[in-house]
Coordinates of C-alpha atoms in Angstrom, one line a residue:
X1 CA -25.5 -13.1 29.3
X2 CA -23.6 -9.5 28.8
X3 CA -23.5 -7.1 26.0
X4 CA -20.3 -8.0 23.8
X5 CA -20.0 -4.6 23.3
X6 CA -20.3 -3.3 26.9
X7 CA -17.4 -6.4 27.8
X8 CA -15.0 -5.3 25.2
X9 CA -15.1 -1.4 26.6
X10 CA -15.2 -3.1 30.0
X11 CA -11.8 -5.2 28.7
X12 CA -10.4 -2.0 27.3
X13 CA -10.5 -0.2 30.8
X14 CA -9.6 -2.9 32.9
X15 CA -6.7 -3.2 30.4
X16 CA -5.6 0.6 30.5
X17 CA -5.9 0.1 34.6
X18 CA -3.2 -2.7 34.8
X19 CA -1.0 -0.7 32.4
X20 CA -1.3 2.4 34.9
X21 CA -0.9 2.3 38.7
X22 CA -1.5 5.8 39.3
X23 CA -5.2 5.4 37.9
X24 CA -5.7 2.8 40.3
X25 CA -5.0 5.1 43.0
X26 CA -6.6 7.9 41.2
X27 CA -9.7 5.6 41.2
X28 CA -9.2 4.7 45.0
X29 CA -9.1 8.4 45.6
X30 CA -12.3 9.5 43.7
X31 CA -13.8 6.4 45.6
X32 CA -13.3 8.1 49.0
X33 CA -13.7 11.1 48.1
X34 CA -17.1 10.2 46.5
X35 CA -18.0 8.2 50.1
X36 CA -17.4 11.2 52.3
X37 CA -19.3 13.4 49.6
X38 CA -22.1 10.8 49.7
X39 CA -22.3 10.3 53.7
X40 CA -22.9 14.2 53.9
X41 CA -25.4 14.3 51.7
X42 CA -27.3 11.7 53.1
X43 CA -26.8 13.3 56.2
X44 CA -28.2 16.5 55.0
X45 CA -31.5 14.5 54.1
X46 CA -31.8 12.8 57.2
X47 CA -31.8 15.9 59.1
X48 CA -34.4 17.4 56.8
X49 CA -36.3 14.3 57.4
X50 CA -35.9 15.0 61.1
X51 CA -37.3 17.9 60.9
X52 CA -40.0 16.5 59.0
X53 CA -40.7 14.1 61.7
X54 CA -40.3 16.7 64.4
X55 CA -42.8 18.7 63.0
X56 CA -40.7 21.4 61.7
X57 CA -40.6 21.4 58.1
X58 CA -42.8 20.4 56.0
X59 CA -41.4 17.5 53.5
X60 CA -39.5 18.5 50.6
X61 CA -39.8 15.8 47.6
X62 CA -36.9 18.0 45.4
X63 CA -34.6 17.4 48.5
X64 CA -35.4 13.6 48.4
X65 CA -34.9 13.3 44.8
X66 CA -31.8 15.6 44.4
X67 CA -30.1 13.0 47.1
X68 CA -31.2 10.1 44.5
X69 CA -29.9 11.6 42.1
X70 CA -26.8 12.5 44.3
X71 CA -26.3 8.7 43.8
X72 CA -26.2 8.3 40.4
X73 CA -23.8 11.8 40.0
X74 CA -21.6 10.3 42.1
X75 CA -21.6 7.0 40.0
X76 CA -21.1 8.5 37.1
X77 CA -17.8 10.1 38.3
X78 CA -16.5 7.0 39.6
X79 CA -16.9 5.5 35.9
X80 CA -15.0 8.1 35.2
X81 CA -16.4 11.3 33.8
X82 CA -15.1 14.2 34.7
X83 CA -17.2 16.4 33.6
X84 CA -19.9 15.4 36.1
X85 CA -17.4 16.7 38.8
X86 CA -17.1 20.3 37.4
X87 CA -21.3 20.6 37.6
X88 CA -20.8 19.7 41.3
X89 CA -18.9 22.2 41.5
X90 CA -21.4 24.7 39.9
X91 CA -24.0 22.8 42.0
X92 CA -22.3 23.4 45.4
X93 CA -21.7 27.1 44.5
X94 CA -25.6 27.3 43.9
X95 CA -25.7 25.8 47.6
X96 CA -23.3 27.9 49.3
X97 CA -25.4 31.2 47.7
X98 CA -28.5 29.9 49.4
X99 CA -26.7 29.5 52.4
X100 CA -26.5 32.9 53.0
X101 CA -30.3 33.4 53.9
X102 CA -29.1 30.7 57.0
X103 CA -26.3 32.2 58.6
X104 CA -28.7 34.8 60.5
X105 CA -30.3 31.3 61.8
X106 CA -27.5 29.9 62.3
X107 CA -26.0 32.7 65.2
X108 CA -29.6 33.8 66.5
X109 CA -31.0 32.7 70.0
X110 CA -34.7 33.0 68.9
X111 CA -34.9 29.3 66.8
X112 CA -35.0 26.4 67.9
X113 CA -31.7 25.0 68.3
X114 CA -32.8 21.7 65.9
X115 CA -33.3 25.0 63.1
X116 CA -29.9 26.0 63.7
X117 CA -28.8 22.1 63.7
X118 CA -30.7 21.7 60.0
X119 CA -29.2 25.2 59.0
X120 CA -25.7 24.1 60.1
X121 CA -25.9 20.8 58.1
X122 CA -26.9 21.8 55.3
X123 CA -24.4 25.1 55.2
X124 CA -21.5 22.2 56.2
X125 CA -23.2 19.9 53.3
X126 CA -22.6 23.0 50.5
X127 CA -19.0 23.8 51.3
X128 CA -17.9 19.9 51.4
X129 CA -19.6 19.4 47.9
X130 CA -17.6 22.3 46.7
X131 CA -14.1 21.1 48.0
X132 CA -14.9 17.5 47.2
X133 CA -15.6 18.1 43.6
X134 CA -13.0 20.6 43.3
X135 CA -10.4 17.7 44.7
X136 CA -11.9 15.5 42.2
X137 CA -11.1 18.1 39.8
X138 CA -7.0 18.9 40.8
X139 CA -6.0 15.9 42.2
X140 CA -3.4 14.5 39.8
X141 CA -3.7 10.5 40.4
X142 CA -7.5 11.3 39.6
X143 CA -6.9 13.3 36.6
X144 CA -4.3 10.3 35.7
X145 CA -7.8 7.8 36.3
X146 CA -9.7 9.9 34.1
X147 CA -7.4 10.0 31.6
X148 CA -6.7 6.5 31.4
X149 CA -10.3 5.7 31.3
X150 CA -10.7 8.4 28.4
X151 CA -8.3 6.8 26.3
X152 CA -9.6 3.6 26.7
X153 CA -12.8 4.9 25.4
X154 CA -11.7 6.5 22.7
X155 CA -9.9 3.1 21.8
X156 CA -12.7 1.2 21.9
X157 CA -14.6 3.9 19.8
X158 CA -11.9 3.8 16.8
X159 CA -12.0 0.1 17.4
X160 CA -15.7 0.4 16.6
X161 CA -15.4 2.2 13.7
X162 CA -13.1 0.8 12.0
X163 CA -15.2 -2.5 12.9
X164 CA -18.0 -0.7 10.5
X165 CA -16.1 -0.4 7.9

């Protein structure tokens, strides 16, 4: 049994999609995009969980639950808010700054070359959630798919009021 309300919105979308091929695209786009974002980050926990394992870290429960909630930021962008896209880009600039204190550990001799492996990951992790969310951002079939998602909103918003009164 579904929400009447959530299958109208739904309607409303899938509607605005047929209308527009470029959002289709634009939504095939953000859908890779989002995949290649996703498969770093997960990567970027699994070697911290190495290290874990190894012996070298010691485990790090914000790390595990900034990659859950990786997840649902990345969902959210595919249903197509924008918005979401431009914190990742604040978030991945808050990255790349802390990746400054691992470039020294990254070129030095004296760690252990699974430290300069984690240090490397996570420094690759920070500049791909930076250019991924900026492509998110510029990409002109995507700006078309959150466009055409927006007004389809909005639609179904008026439709709603006007329902009310």
């Amino acid at each position: 049994m579904t929400n009447p309300r959530k299958a109208r919105a739904r309607q409303l979308i899938d509607n605005a999609m047929q209308e527009t091929p470029e959002a289709v695209s634009g939504k095939r786009r953000i859908g890779i995009i989002l995949i290649v974002f996703l498969v770093i980050r997960f990567l970027c926990l699994l070697a911290e969980l190495t290290g874990v394992a190894l012996g070298y870290f010691a485990i790090s429960v914000q790390n595990i639950v900034l990659s859950l909630v990786a997840v649902f930021f990345a969902w959210s962008i595919y249903i197509g808010i924008k918005m979401m896209a431009m914190l990742g880009v604040i978030g991945g600039i808050m990255m790349i700054i802390q990746t400054f204190s691992l470039y020294p550990i990254l070129f030095s001799a004296e760690y252990l070359p699974f430290i300069r492996l984690y240090s490397a990951v996570f420094i690759l992790t920070s500049y791909i959630q930076v250019i991924s969310m900026l492509l998110l951002i510029f990409d002109k079939k995507a700006n078309i798919y959150y466009q055409t998602v927006f007004k389809a909103r909005q639609q179904f918003i008026e439709e709603e009021k006007s329902q009310k009164l």
